């Protein structure tokens, strides 16, 4: 298994906000949470952290305000409905204001064509029946059309279901790594010395190679996804500076159900801390990556390429017709079985997240049934119908 030691299979859910949105612009994001009256600017040139704006004005479906942090002033107007345009203006001492305009991202994004989106709605009931029939496992599923064929509609059954993330958390580690590459702050060619002290159990390929050795950051990222390599994931966490940067990424995208609290297969971790996620948060991440809202296109393509070469293929791939193009990431533990990613039938692309808790074997079968259900509705192979 590629998970961690004993811990509760179900985590407490954070209090929901009344409206949360983030503005995606070329070098970063500006996040707004109207429930807590907080904002966060996170881009290549800095991160304000989550800061309070008690004077935030929320009216007409838009949040607006002005905050100052570290000598910079941020004036913003962010609509609270996805796919609309907003702006943040950054004023630095003795410099001209810099206006950043971008598209607003919400969870879920509204459909681009509501009429087309309604054609995906019957799938919700079909998935709900599979979830209800899985009496030995709790399950949650979220699906988003990426092709436009169903109006980019998103549906879910138990979308805020919050099990242990297992190795699905590696997707956020990879996105934060590639975001640093996009910012010119890190090179994939950089060599990192991996020692025997870094090696952990569970899934992976590095542990069977000569150690110590110098491994490029690119190969660490590749192994982390393609082989679900726990050692590579933990080394990358260290290279990023610990848990905080990954959790900052999660916070900046207003993903309330996800947290990175310990390393992979870390027997010394505090048993009271666990990595969690939800189907909705996973689709939020996958959708933003797909739309190049959090990574540039070349980094997005690299990430999807790693996911296409996934070597753990007993769940979604085993449920679909041979040759169905997929890019996915599994998460395995004794009491959790997940598979998430992209079905890539040309012109019919779909993002899916299938999460389960309970016995691993029956959970994996539930994932396969969910995948087949999606495929049967949007054939061929998770995409068109």
Tab-separated table of C-alpha atoms in Angstrom:
chain	number	residue	atom	x	y	z
A	1	UNK	CA	0.000	0.000	0.000
A	2	UNK	CA	1.110	3.588	-0.569
A	3	UNK	CA	-0.671	5.231	2.341
A	4	UNK	CA	0.344	5.816	5.930
A	5	UNK	CA	-0.094	4.330	9.374
A	6	UNK	CA	-3.255	3.988	11.481
A	7	UNK	CA	-5.497	7.054	11.571
A	8	UNK	CA	-9.196	7.856	11.419
A	9	UNK	CA	-10.701	7.088	8.013
A	10	UNK	CA	-12.930	10.131	8.187
A	11	UNK	CA	-11.763	13.645	8.989
A	12	UNK	CA	-13.624	16.664	10.354
A	13	UNK	CA	-14.888	18.969	7.634
A	14	UNK	CA	-13.934	22.621	7.827
A	15	UNK	CA	-16.760	25.103	8.176
A	16	UNK	CA	-18.046	26.102	4.747
A	17	UNK	CA	-17.969	29.690	3.548
A	18	UNK	CA	-20.906	31.520	2.035
A	19	UNK	CA	-18.968	32.378	-1.137
A	20	UNK	CA	-15.407	31.754	-2.182
A	21	UNK	CA	-13.741	32.605	-5.452
A	22	UNK	CA	-10.272	33.136	-6.783
A	23	UNK	CA	-9.071	35.292	-9.621
A	24	UNK	CA	-6.667	33.515	-11.972
A	25	UNK	CA	-4.142	35.775	-13.702
A	26	UNK	CA	-0.957	34.820	-15.582
A	27	UNK	CA	1.421	34.898	-12.628
A	28	UNK	CA	-0.800	33.794	-9.784
A	29	UNK	CA	-4.104	34.016	-7.953
A	30	UNK	CA	-6.072	36.425	-5.793
A	31	UNK	CA	-8.365	34.517	-3.448
A	32	UNK	CA	-11.489	35.898	-1.781
A	33	UNK	CA	-13.527	34.293	1.003
A	34	UNK	CA	-16.569	36.369	1.888
A	35	UNK	CA	-17.518	34.206	4.898
A	36	UNK	CA	-14.403	35.147	6.820
A	37	UNK	CA	-13.857	38.478	5.010
A	38	UNK	CA	-10.349	37.388	4.015
A	39	UNK	CA	-8.200	37.577	0.884
A	40	UNK	CA	-4.895	36.135	-0.285
A	41	UNK	CA	-2.553	37.232	-3.073
A	42	UNK	CA	-0.181	34.467	-4.161
A	43	UNK	CA	1.998	34.882	-7.231
A	44	UNK	CA	5.586	34.596	-8.393
A	45	UNK	CA	6.446	37.898	-6.715
A	46	UNK	CA	5.118	37.037	-3.282
A	47	UNK	CA	2.439	35.678	-0.985
A	48	UNK	CA	0.489	37.822	1.461
A	49	UNK	CA	-0.834	34.840	3.361
A	50	UNK	CA	-4.487	34.843	4.362
A	51	UNK	CA	-5.262	38.389	5.531
A	52	UNK	CA	-8.414	39.965	6.921
A	53	UNK	CA	-10.353	42.668	5.133
A	54	UNK	CA	-13.137	43.540	7.582
A	55	UNK	CA	-14.267	46.340	5.267
A	56	UNK	CA	-14.779	44.012	2.311
A	57	UNK	CA	-17.909	45.048	0.423
A	58	UNK	CA	-20.098	42.266	-0.919
A	59	UNK	CA	-22.866	43.521	-3.166
A	60	UNK	CA	-24.364	42.658	-6.517
A	61	UNK	CA	-22.562	39.305	-6.590
A	62	UNK	CA	-19.141	40.961	-6.329
A	63	UNK	CA	-16.570	41.300	-3.534
A	64	UNK	CA	-14.471	44.452	-3.519
A	65	UNK	CA	-12.065	46.099	-1.157
A	66	UNK	CA	-8.571	47.367	-0.410
A	67	UNK	CA	-5.898	45.779	1.765
A	68	UNK	CA	-2.244	46.525	2.511
A	69	UNK	CA	0.415	43.917	3.238
A	70	UNK	CA	4.227	44.141	3.297
A	71	UNK	CA	4.216	47.654	1.869
A	72	UNK	CA	1.908	46.836	-1.039
A	73	UNK	CA	-1.697	47.845	-1.487
A	74	UNK	CA	-4.157	45.551	-3.252
A	75	UNK	CA	-7.370	46.993	-4.640
A	76	UNK	CA	-9.685	44.300	-5.931
A	77	UNK	CA	-13.032	43.675	-7.526
A	78	UNK	CA	-13.779	39.969	-7.827
A	79	UNK	CA	-17.171	38.644	-9.006
A	80	UNK	CA	-18.406	35.662	-7.023
A	81	UNK	CA	-19.658	33.848	-10.126
A	82	UNK	CA	-17.176	31.755	-12.087
A	83	UNK	CA	-16.142	32.457	-15.675
A	84	UNK	CA	-16.551	36.211	-15.242
A	85	UNK	CA	-13.781	38.809	-15.339
A	86	UNK	CA	-12.327	40.475	-12.281
A	87	UNK	CA	-9.232	42.455	-11.376
A	88	UNK	CA	-6.748	43.208	-8.657
A	89	UNK	CA	-4.561	46.315	-8.780
A	90	UNK	CA	-1.213	46.093	-7.003
A	91	UNK	CA	0.413	49.333	-5.859
A	92	UNK	CA	4.063	49.181	-4.842
A	93	UNK	CA	5.974	52.081	-3.259
A	94	UNK	CA	7.327	54.515	-5.871
A	95	UNK	CA	5.952	52.421	-8.756
A	96	UNK	CA	3.020	52.727	-11.105
A	97	UNK	CA	-0.034	50.598	-10.196
A	98	UNK	CA	-0.052	47.183	-11.858
A	99	UNK	CA	-3.515	45.980	-12.852
A	100	UNK	CA	-4.036	42.223	-13.133
A	101	UNK	CA	-7.147	41.062	-14.965
A	102	UNK	CA	-8.300	37.458	-15.106
A	103	UNK	CA	-11.128	34.948	-15.009
A	104	UNK	CA	-12.825	34.075	-11.756
A	105	UNK	CA	-12.757	30.423	-10.653
A	106	UNK	CA	-15.393	29.026	-8.295
A	107	UNK	CA	-16.137	25.520	-7.051
A	108	UNK	CA	-17.930	24.340	-9.013
A	109	UNK	CA	-17.596	26.495	-12.088
A	110	UNK	CA	-20.979	27.260	-13.691
A	111	UNK	CA	-21.705	25.434	-16.950
A	112	UNK	CA	-20.916	27.206	-20.193
A	113	UNK	CA	-24.171	25.864	-21.647
A	114	UNK	CA	-26.849	24.997	-19.054
A	115	UNK	CA	-29.006	23.177	-21.603
A	116	UNK	CA	-26.131	20.908	-22.610
A	117	UNK	CA	-25.247	20.478	-18.945
A	118	UNK	CA	-28.653	19.075	-18.138
A	119	UNK	CA	-27.851	16.093	-20.364
A	120	UNK	CA	-25.261	15.031	-17.782
A	121	UNK	CA	-27.709	15.222	-14.855
A	122	UNK	CA	-29.109	11.644	-15.190
A	123	UNK	CA	-25.622	10.359	-14.430
A	124	UNK	CA	-25.964	11.695	-10.869
A	125	UNK	CA	-28.717	9.222	-10.039
A	126	UNK	CA	-26.819	6.346	-11.612
A	127	UNK	CA	-23.720	7.125	-9.552
A	128	UNK	CA	-25.808	7.532	-6.408
A	129	UNK	CA	-27.134	3.995	-6.836
A	130	UNK	CA	-23.577	2.614	-7.076
A	131	UNK	CA	-22.571	4.540	-3.948
A	132	UNK	CA	-25.639	3.317	-2.043
A	133	UNK	CA	-24.975	-0.293	-3.060
A	134	UNK	CA	-21.422	-0.160	-1.684
A	135	UNK	CA	-22.525	-1.203	1.803
A	136	UNK	CA	-19.005	-2.066	2.985
A	137	UNK	CA	-17.526	1.252	1.818
A	138	UNK	CA	-18.288	4.937	1.991
A	139	UNK	CA	-17.773	6.622	-1.341
A	140	UNK	CA	-17.849	9.992	-3.029
A	141	UNK	CA	-17.587	10.942	-6.695
A	142	UNK	CA	-17.359	14.149	-8.691
A	143	UNK	CA	-17.324	14.396	-12.482
A	144	UNK	CA	-16.691	17.436	-14.705
A	145	UNK	CA	-17.085	17.670	-18.456
A	146	UNK	CA	-13.972	19.329	-19.903
A	147	UNK	CA	-14.869	19.038	-23.581
A	148	UNK	CA	-17.842	21.389	-23.692
A	149	UNK	CA	-20.061	18.597	-25.005
A	150	UNK	CA	-22.041	18.748	-21.757
A	151	UNK	CA	-21.520	22.470	-21.264
A	152	UNK	CA	-18.565	21.895	-18.902
A	153	UNK	CA	-21.101	20.743	-16.326
A	154	UNK	CA	-19.999	19.310	-12.960
A	155	UNK	CA	-21.991	16.732	-11.010
A	156	UNK	CA	-21.307	15.009	-7.700
A	157	UNK	CA	-22.515	12.416	-5.230
A	158	UNK	CA	-21.067	13.101	-1.773
A	159	UNK	CA	-18.710	15.644	-3.325
A	160	UNK	CA	-17.532	16.890	0.085
A	161	UNK	CA	-16.847	13.346	1.343
A	162	UNK	CA	-13.499	13.742	3.148
A	163	UNK	CA	-11.469	10.538	3.516
A	164	UNK	CA	-7.743	10.157	3.978
A	165	UNK	CA	-6.081	11.388	0.803
A	166	UNK	CA	-3.475	8.603	0.598
A	167	UNK	CA	-1.294	9.165	-2.481
A	168	UNK	CA	-3.802	11.443	-4.213
A	169	UNK	CA	-2.206	14.246	-2.142
A	170	UNK	CA	0.828	13.909	-4.441
A	171	UNK	CA	-1.068	15.844	-7.109
A	172	UNK	CA	-0.898	19.002	-4.984
A	173	UNK	CA	2.809	18.436	-4.321
A	174	UNK	CA	3.367	18.216	-8.073
A	175	UNK	CA	1.311	21.318	-8.860
A	176	UNK	CA	3.193	23.412	-6.297
A	177	UNK	CA	6.494	22.112	-7.682
A	178	UNK	CA	5.543	22.983	-11.266
A	179	UNK	CA	4.197	26.371	-10.174
A	180	UNK	CA	7.683	27.119	-8.790
A	181	UNK	CA	9.165	26.029	-12.119
A	182	UNK	CA	6.776	28.351	-13.965
A	183	UNK	CA	7.915	31.203	-11.720
A	184	UNK	CA	11.576	30.514	-12.513
A	185	UNK	CA	12.239	29.701	-8.856
A	186	UNK	CA	13.160	26.062	-9.378
A	187	UNK	CA	14.619	23.947	-12.178
A	188	UNK	CA	13.559	20.416	-13.016
A	189	UNK	CA	17.194	19.760	-13.925
A	190	UNK	CA	18.331	20.452	-10.365
A	191	UNK	CA	20.010	17.450	-8.731
A	192	UNK	CA	18.906	16.355	-5.277
A	193	UNK	CA	20.927	13.926	-3.161
A	194	UNK	CA	18.748	11.079	-1.888
A	195	UNK	CA	20.212	9.202	1.080
A	196	UNK	CA	19.250	5.999	2.873
A	197	UNK	CA	17.605	8.134	5.574
A	198	UNK	CA	15.162	9.444	2.957
A	199	UNK	CA	13.924	6.017	1.902
A	200	UNK	CA	10.500	4.933	3.160
A	201	UNK	CA	8.322	1.901	2.511
A	202	UNK	CA	5.187	1.439	0.480
A	203	UNK	CA	4.988	2.144	-3.213
A	204	UNK	CA	7.979	3.360	-5.163
A	205	UNK	CA	10.924	2.667	-7.411
A	206	UNK	CA	13.716	4.696	-5.806
A	207	UNK	CA	13.983	2.319	-2.852
A	208	UNK	CA	15.139	-0.437	-5.218
A	209	UNK	CA	17.831	1.718	-6.855
A	210	UNK	CA	21.370	2.363	-5.601
A	211	UNK	CA	21.289	4.742	-2.632
A	212	UNK	CA	22.713	7.325	-2.034
A	213	UNK	CA	22.382	8.924	-5.440
A	214	UNK	CA	21.728	12.333	-6.986
A	215	UNK	CA	18.314	12.444	-8.645
A	216	UNK	CA	16.982	15.264	-10.797
A	217	UNK	CA	13.852	17.033	-9.618
A	218	UNK	CA	12.231	15.968	-12.888
A	219	UNK	CA	12.801	12.274	-12.112
A	220	UNK	CA	11.566	12.709	-8.546
A	221	UNK	CA	8.338	14.230	-9.893
A	222	UNK	CA	8.027	11.542	-12.537
A	223	UNK	CA	8.515	8.710	-10.009
A	224	UNK	CA	6.110	10.326	-7.525
A	225	UNK	CA	3.258	10.116	-10.034
A	226	UNK	CA	4.097	7.216	-12.347
A	227	UNK	CA	5.189	4.810	-9.576
A	228	UNK	CA	3.429	6.588	-6.692
A	229	UNK	CA	6.901	6.778	-5.148
A	230	UNK	CA	6.650	7.742	-1.475
A	231	UNK	CA	10.367	8.450	-1.095
A	232	UNK	CA	10.298	10.830	-4.069
A	233	UNK	CA	7.228	12.586	-2.663
A	234	UNK	CA	8.846	13.127	0.721
A	235	UNK	CA	12.084	14.427	-0.805
A	236	UNK	CA	10.055	16.890	-2.902
A	237	UNK	CA	8.160	18.069	0.177
A	238	UNK	CA	11.540	18.907	1.729
A	239	UNK	CA	12.705	20.644	-1.447
A	240	UNK	CA	9.578	22.813	-1.422
A	241	UNK	CA	10.189	23.827	2.182
A	242	UNK	CA	7.811	21.525	4.036
A	243	UNK	CA	4.053	21.292	4.247
A	244	UNK	CA	3.354	25.042	4.359
A	245	UNK	CA	3.855	25.833	0.633
A	246	UNK	CA	1.588	22.977	-0.457
A	247	UNK	CA	-1.074	24.040	2.035
A	248	UNK	CA	-0.677	27.622	0.816
A	249	UNK	CA	-1.502	26.423	-2.695
A	250	UNK	CA	-4.565	24.617	-1.340
A	251	UNK	CA	-5.682	27.682	0.625
A	252	UNK	CA	-5.170	30.053	-2.296
A	253	UNK	CA	-7.592	27.934	-4.352
A	254	UNK	CA	-10.144	27.909	-1.502
A	255	UNK	CA	-10.096	24.107	-1.282
A	256	UNK	CA	-11.491	23.629	2.221
A	257	UNK	CA	-11.414	19.836	2.460
A	258	UNK	CA	-7.746	19.226	1.585
A	259	UNK	CA	-4.684	19.358	3.819
A	260	UNK	CA	-1.135	17.981	3.778
A	261	UNK	CA	-0.300	17.208	7.417
A	262	UNK	CA	2.344	14.474	7.235
A	263	UNK	CA	4.764	12.822	4.857
A	264	UNK	CA	3.947	9.650	2.960
A	265	UNK	CA	4.424	6.327	4.768
A	266	UNK	CA	5.734	8.260	7.766
A	267	UNK	CA	5.643	5.906	10.717
A	268	UNK	CA	6.732	8.727	13.011
A	269	UNK	CA	3.846	11.017	12.110
A	270	UNK	CA	1.507	12.286	14.814
A	271	UNK	CA	-1.432	9.830	14.651
A	272	UNK	CA	-3.760	12.767	15.272
A	273	UNK	CA	-2.710	14.354	11.974
A	274	UNK	CA	-3.785	13.078	8.589
A	275	UNK	CA	-3.828	14.111	4.936
A	276	UNK	CA	-7.383	14.635	3.693
A	277	UNK	CA	-9.140	15.590	0.489
A	278	UNK	CA	-12.547	15.383	-1.203
A	279	UNK	CA	-13.873	14.640	-4.697
A	280	UNK	CA	-14.898	18.282	-5.135
A	281	UNK	CA	-11.431	19.574	-4.199
A	282	UNK	CA	-9.762	17.107	-6.557
A	283	UNK	CA	-11.933	18.207	-9.479
A	284	UNK	CA	-11.275	21.835	-8.531
A	285	UNK	CA	-7.540	21.152	-8.866
A	286	UNK	CA	-7.808	19.043	-12.022
A	287	UNK	CA	-10.092	21.596	-13.659
A	288	UNK	CA	-7.762	24.486	-12.878
A	289	UNK	CA	-4.773	22.545	-14.209
A	290	UNK	CA	-6.668	21.588	-17.379
A	291	UNK	CA	-7.708	25.192	-18.041
A	292	UNK	CA	-4.114	26.407	-17.409
A	293	UNK	CA	-5.424	28.553	-14.532
A	294	UNK	CA	-2.752	27.494	-12.034
A	295	UNK	CA	0.053	26.224	-14.325
A	296	UNK	CA	1.214	27.343	-17.741
A	297	UNK	CA	0.391	25.025	-20.635
A	298	UNK	CA	3.810	23.351	-20.838
A	299	UNK	CA	3.738	22.445	-17.135
A	300	UNK	CA	0.145	21.276	-17.439
A	301	UNK	CA	1.143	19.013	-20.318
A	302	UNK	CA	4.079	17.632	-18.325
A	303	UNK	CA	1.806	16.840	-15.371
A	304	UNK	CA	-0.762	15.107	-17.550
A	305	UNK	CA	2.057	13.220	-19.254
A	306	UNK	CA	3.213	11.835	-15.903
A	307	UNK	CA	-0.375	10.827	-15.107
A	308	UNK	CA	-0.754	9.115	-18.483
A	309	UNK	CA	2.222	6.903	-17.599
A	310	UNK	CA	0.730	5.782	-14.270
A	311	UNK	CA	1.798	2.195	-13.589
A	312	UNK	CA	-0.886	1.345	-11.017
A	313	UNK	CA	-3.762	0.467	-13.320
A	314	UNK	CA	-6.109	-1.904	-11.478
A	315	UNK	CA	-8.971	0.576	-11.027
A	316	UNK	CA	-10.194	3.066	-13.683
A	317	UNK	CA	-8.138	1.537	-16.542
A	318	UNK	CA	-9.317	-1.982	-15.660
A	319	UNK	CA	-12.952	-0.862	-15.833
A	320	UNK	CA	-12.851	0.790	-19.254
A	321	UNK	CA	-12.413	-0.525	-22.799
A	322	UNK	CA	-8.765	-1.322	-23.665
A	323	UNK	CA	-7.039	1.617	-25.273
A	324	UNK	CA	-9.175	4.286	-23.574
A	325	UNK	CA	-6.767	7.232	-23.186
A	326	UNK	CA	-6.366	8.092	-19.497
A	327	UNK	CA	-4.240	10.216	-17.186
A	328	UNK	CA	-4.840	9.322	-13.556
A	329	UNK	CA	-3.502	8.994	-10.018
A	330	UNK	CA	-4.383	6.317	-7.503
A	331	UNK	CA	-4.491	6.467	-3.727
A	332	UNK	CA	-4.199	3.185	-1.810
A	333	UNK	CA	-4.305	2.324	1.871
A	334	UNK	CA	-5.599	-0.599	3.915
A	335	UNK	CA	-8.857	1.293	4.467
A	336	UNK	CA	-9.005	3.564	1.411
A	337	UNK	CA	-9.034	3.075	-2.343
A	338	UNK	CA	-9.106	6.052	-4.730
A	339	UNK	CA	-8.555	6.798	-8.404
A	340	UNK	CA	-8.813	10.249	-9.973
A	341	UNK	CA	-7.802	11.944	-13.185
A	342	UNK	CA	-8.676	12.639	-16.787
A	343	UNK	CA	-10.420	10.522	-19.395
A	344	UNK	CA	-8.908	11.833	-22.620
A	345	UNK	CA	-11.053	10.600	-25.495
A	346	UNK	CA	-10.444	13.384	-28.079
A	347	UNK	CA	-13.272	15.896	-28.099
A	348	UNK	CA	-14.875	14.254	-25.085
A	349	UNK	CA	-12.462	14.895	-22.215
A	350	UNK	CA	-13.750	14.414	-18.656
A	351	UNK	CA	-12.272	14.852	-15.164
A	352	UNK	CA	-13.270	12.246	-12.565
A	353	UNK	CA	-12.631	11.678	-8.855
A	354	UNK	CA	-13.616	8.403	-7.181
A	355	UNK	CA	-12.833	8.146	-3.439
A	356	UNK	CA	-13.710	5.346	-1.013
A	357	UNK	CA	-13.082	4.311	2.577
A	358	UNK	CA	-13.490	0.859	4.077
A	359	UNK	CA	-11.978	-2.437	2.938
A	360	UNK	CA	-9.495	-1.912	0.130
A	361	UNK	CA	-10.651	-4.759	-2.099
A	362	UNK	CA	-14.339	-3.830	-2.125
A	363	UNK	CA	-13.452	-0.146	-2.355
A	364	UNK	CA	-11.436	-0.812	-5.493
A	365	UNK	CA	-14.405	-2.664	-6.991
A	366	UNK	CA	-16.620	0.317	-6.154
A	367	UNK	CA	-14.191	2.598	-7.991
A	368	UNK	CA	-14.349	0.307	-11.031
A	369	UNK	CA	-18.160	0.304	-10.940
A	370	UNK	CA	-18.235	4.092	-10.729
A	371	UNK	CA	-15.829	4.345	-13.658
A	372	UNK	CA	-17.937	1.970	-15.753
A	373	UNK	CA	-21.067	3.949	-14.892
A	374	UNK	CA	-19.501	7.167	-16.125
A	375	UNK	CA	-18.213	5.411	-19.227
A	376	UNK	CA	-21.597	3.889	-20.021
A	377	UNK	CA	-23.263	7.292	-19.824
A	378	UNK	CA	-20.692	9.208	-21.810
A	379	UNK	CA	-19.308	6.480	-24.091
A	380	UNK	CA	-16.907	5.801	-25.610
A	381	UNK	CA	-14.539	5.668	-22.633
A	382	UNK	CA	-15.526	8.426	-20.199
A	383	UNK	CA	-16.101	10.941	-22.874
A	384	UNK	CA	-18.829	11.217	-25.443
A	385	UNK	CA	-22.384	10.117	-25.836
